[in-house]
Tab-separated table of C-alpha atoms and ligand atoms in Angstrom:
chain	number	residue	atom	x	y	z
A	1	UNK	CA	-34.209	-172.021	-13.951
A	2	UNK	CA	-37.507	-172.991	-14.941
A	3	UNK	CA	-38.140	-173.515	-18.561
A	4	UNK	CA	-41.700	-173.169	-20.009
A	5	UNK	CA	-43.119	-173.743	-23.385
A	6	UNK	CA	-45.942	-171.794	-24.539
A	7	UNK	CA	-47.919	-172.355	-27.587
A	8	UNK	CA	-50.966	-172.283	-29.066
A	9	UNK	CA	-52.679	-171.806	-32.843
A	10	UNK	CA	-52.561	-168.392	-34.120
A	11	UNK	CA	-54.931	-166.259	-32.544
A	12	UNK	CA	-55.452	-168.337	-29.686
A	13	UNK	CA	-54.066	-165.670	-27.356
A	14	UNK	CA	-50.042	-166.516	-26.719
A	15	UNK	CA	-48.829	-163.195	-26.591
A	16	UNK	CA	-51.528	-162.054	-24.261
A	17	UNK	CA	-50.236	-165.046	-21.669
A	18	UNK	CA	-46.800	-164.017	-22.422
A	19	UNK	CA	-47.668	-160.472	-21.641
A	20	UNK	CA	-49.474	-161.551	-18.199
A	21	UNK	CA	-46.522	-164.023	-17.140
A	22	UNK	CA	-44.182	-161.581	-17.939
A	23	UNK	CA	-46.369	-159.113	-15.533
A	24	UNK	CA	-45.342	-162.578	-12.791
A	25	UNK	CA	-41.704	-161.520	-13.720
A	26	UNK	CA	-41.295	-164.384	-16.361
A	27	UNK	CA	-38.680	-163.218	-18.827
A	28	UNK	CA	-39.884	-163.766	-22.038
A	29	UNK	CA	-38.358	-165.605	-25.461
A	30	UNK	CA	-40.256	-164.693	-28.706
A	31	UNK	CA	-39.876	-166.708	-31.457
A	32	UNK	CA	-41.243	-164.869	-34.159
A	33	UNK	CA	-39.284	-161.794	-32.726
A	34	UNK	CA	-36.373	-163.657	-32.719
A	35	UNK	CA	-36.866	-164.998	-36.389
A	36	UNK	CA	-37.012	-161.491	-37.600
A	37	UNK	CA	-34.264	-159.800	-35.780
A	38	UNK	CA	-32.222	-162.767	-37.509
A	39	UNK	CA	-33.297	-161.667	-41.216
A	40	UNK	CA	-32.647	-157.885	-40.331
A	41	UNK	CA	-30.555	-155.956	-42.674
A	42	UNK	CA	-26.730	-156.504	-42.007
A	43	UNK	CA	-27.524	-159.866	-40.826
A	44	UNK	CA	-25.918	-163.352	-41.966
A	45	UNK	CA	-29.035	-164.725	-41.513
A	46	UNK	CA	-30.473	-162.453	-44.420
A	47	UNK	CA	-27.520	-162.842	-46.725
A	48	UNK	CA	-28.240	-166.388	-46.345
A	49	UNK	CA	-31.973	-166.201	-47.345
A	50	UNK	CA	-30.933	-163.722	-50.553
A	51	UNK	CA	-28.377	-166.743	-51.516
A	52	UNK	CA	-31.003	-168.880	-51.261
A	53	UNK	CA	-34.032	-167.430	-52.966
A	54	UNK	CA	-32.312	-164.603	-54.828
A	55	UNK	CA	-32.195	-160.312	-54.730
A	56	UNK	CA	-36.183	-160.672	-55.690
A	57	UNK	CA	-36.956	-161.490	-51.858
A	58	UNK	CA	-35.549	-157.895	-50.757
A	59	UNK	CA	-37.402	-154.688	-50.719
A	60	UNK	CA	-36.414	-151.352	-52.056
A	61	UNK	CA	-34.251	-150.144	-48.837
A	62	UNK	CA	-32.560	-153.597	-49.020
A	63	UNK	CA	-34.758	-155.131	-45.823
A	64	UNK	CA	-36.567	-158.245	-46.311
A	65	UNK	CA	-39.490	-158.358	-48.678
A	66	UNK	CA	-41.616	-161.302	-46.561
A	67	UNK	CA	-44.529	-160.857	-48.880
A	68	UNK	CA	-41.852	-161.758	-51.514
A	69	UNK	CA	-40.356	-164.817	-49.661
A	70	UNK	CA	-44.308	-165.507	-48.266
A	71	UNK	CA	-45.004	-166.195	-51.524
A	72	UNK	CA	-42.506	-168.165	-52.427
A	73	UNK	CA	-42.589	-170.871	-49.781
A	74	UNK	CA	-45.826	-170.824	-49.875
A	75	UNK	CA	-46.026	-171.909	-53.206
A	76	UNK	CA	-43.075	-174.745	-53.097
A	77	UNK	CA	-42.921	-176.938	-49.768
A	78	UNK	CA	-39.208	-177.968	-50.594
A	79	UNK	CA	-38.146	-173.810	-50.569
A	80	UNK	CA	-40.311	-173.375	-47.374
A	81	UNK	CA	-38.038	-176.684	-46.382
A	82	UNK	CA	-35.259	-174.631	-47.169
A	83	UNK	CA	-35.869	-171.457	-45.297
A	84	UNK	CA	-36.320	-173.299	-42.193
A	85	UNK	CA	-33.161	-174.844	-41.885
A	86	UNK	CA	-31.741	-171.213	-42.533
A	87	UNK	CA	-33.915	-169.631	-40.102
A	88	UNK	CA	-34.051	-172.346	-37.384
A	89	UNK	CA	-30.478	-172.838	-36.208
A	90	UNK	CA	-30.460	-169.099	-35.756
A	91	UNK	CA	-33.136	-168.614	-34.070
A	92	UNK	CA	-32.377	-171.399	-31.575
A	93	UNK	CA	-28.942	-169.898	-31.335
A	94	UNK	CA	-30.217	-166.531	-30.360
A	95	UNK	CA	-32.392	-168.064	-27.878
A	96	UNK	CA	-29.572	-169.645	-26.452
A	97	UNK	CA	-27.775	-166.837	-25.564
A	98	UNK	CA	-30.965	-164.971	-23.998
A	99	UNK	CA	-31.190	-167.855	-22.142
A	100	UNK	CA	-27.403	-167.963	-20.807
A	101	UNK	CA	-27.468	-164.604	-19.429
A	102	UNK	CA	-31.447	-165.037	-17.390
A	103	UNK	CA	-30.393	-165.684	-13.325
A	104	UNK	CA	-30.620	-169.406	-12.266
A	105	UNK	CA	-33.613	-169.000	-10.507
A	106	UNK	CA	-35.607	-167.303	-13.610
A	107	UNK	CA	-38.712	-168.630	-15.196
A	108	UNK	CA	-38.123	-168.306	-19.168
A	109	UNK	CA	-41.166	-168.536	-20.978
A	110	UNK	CA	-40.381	-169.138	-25.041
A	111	UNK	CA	-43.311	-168.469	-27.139
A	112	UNK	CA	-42.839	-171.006	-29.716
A	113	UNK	CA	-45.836	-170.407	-32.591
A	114	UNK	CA	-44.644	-174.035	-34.048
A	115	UNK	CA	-43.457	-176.028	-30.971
A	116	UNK	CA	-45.955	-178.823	-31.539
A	117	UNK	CA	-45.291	-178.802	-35.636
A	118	UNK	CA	-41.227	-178.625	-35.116
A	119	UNK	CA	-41.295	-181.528	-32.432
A	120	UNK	CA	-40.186	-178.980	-29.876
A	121	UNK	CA	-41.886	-180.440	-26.392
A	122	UNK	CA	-39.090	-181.933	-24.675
A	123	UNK	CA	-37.217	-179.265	-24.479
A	124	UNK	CA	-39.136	-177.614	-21.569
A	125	UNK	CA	-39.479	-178.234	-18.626
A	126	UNK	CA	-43.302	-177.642	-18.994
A	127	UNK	CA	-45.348	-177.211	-22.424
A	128	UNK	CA	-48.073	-174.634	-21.705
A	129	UNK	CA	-50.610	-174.382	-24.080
A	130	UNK	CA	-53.179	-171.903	-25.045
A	131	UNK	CA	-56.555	-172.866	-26.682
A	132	UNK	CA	-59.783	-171.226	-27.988
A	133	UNK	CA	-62.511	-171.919	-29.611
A	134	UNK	CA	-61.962	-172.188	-34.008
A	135	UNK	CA	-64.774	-169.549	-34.524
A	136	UNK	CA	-63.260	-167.012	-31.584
A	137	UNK	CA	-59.241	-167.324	-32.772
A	138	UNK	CA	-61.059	-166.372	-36.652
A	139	UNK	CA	-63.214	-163.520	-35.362
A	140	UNK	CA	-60.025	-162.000	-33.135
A	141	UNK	CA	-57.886	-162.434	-35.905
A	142	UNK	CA	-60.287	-160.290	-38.614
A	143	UNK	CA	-60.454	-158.220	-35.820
A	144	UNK	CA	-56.285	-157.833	-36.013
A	145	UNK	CA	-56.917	-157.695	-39.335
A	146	UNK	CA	-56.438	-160.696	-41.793
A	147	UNK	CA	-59.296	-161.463	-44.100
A	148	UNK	CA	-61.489	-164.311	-42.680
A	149	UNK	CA	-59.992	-166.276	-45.500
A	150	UNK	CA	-56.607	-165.776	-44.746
A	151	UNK	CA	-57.734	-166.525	-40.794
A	152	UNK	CA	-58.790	-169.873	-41.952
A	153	UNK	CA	-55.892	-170.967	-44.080
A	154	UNK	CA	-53.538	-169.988	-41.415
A	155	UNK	CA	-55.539	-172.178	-38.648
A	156	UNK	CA	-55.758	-175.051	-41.216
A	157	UNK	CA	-51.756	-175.102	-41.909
A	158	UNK	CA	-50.876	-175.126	-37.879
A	159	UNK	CA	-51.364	-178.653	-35.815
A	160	UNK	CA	-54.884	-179.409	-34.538
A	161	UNK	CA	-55.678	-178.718	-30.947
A	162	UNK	CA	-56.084	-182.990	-30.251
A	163	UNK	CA	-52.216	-182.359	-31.657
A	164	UNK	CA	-51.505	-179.758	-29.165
A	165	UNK	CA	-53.365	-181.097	-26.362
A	166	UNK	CA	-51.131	-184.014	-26.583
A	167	UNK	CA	-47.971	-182.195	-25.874
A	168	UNK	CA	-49.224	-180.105	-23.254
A	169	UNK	CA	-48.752	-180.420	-19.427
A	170	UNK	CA	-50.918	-176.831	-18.563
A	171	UNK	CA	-53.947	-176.384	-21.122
A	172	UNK	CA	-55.370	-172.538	-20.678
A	173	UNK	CA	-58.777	-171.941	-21.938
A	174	UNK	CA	-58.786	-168.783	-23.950
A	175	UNK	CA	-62.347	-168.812	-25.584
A	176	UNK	CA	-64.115	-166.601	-22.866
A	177	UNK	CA	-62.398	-163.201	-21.357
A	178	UNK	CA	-59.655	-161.742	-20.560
A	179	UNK	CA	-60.507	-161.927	-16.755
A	180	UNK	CA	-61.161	-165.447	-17.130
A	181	UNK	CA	-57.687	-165.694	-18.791
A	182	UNK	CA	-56.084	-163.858	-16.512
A	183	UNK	CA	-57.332	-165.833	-13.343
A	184	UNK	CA	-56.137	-169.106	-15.161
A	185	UNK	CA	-52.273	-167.725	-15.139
A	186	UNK	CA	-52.707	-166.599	-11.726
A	187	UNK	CA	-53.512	-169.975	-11.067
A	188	UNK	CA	-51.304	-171.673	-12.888
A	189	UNK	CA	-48.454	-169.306	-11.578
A	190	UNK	CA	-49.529	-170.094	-8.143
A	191	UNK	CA	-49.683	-173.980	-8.483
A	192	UNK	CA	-46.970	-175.040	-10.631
A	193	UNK	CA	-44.264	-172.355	-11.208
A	194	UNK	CA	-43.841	-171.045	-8.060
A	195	UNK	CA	-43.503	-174.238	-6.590
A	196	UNK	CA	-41.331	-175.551	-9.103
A	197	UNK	CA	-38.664	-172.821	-8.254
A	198	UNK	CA	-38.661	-172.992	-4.515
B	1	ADP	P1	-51.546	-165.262	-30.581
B	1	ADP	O1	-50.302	-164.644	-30.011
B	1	ADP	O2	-51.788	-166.657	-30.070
B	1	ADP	O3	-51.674	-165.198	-32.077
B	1	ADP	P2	-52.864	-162.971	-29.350
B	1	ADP	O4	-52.501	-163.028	-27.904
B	1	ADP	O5	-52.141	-161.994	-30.215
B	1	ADP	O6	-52.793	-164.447	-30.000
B	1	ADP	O7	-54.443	-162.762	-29.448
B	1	ADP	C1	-55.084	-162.587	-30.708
B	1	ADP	C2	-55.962	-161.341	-30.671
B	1	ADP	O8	-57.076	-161.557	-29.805
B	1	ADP	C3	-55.238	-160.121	-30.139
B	1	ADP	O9	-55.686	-159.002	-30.849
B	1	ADP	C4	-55.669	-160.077	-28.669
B	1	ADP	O10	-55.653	-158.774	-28.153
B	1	ADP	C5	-57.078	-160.633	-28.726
B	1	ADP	N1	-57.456	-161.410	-27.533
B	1	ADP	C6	-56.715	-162.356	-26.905
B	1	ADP	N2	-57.388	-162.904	-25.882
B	1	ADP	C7	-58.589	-162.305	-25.844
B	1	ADP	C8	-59.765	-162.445	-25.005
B	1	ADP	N3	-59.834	-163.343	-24.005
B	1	ADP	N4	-60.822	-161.650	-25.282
B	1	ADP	C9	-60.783	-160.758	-26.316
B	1	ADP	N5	-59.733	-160.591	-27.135
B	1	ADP	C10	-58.630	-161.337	-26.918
């Protein structure tokens, strides 16, 4: 098994390399999916995050209100603290067991928003990570529909790319197109994962 890393700010393309490795038969682990399939209704995981931040973080039909929590860990670093050592150890649980059932010889690719932030680079076999230009990841996330404002905050909260560069074994260039892009993971498929599973 092959285990690959992928991150990258927000907006700097991740799912579309996910999407195009996954085309390469990678078998894809998504974080952020992951983290909310662990808060869904029913769950321990949610439970734990209503003990922790009371009934006002739940919506109407008794889902998760994430504007509600949103605002609250936004607000209070030691509460965001909190919700991440909820939400964590599930999520790496869950990815666990995704993992145990992928064939030997599979390449799993986890996109991991926050693997630089959360210290997460050793953990792989390779760290792959995606980069574009500031002014591109702001105008393709308006585009997806945040206000530039939000854009901005967002990119300011996350590690800087010098940060990211640092952890990375396979930088991809996302600033131009999608054919551009595209030919990179061809590449990089070519050069370093199919050779590292023969
Ligand atoms: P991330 O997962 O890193 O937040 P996405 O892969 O969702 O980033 O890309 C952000 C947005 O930009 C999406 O709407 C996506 O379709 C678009 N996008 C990604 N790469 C390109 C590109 N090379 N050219 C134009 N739009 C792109």
């Amino acid at each position: 098994m092959l285990r690959i890393g992928l991150t990258g700010g927000i907006g700097s393309g991740k799912s579309t390399v996910s999407k195009l490795l996954a085309e390469r038969g990678a078998i894809i682990v998504d974080a952020d999916r992951i983290a909310r399939e662990v808060l869904e209704p029913g769950t321990p995981g949610l439970a734990g995050v209503v003990d922790a931040f009371g009934s006002g973080v739940l919506a109407g039909d008794g889902s998760l209100d994430r504007a509600a929590l949103a605002a609250i860990v936004f607000a209070d670093e030691g509460a965001r603290r909190r919700l991440d050592a909820l939400v964590h150890p599930l999520v790496r649980q869950r990815s666990g067991e995704l993992i145990a059932v992928a064939p030997a010889d599979a390449v799993v690719v986890n996109d991991v928003p926050l693997l630089v932030e959360t210290g997460q680079a050793g953990s792989y076999d390779l760290v792959v990570v995606v980069e574009a230009d500031p002014e591109v990841r702001v105008a393709r996330l308006v585009e997806r529909g945040l206000t530039e404002a939000d854009a901005r905050a967002r990119i300011a909260a996350q590690a800087t790319d010098e940060q990211r560069r640092a952890a990375a074994d396979v930088l991809l260039d996302n600033s131009g197109t999608l054919e551009e892009l595209a030919e990179q993971v061809d590449r990089f498929w070519v050069e370093r994962v199919v050779p590292a599973t023969r």
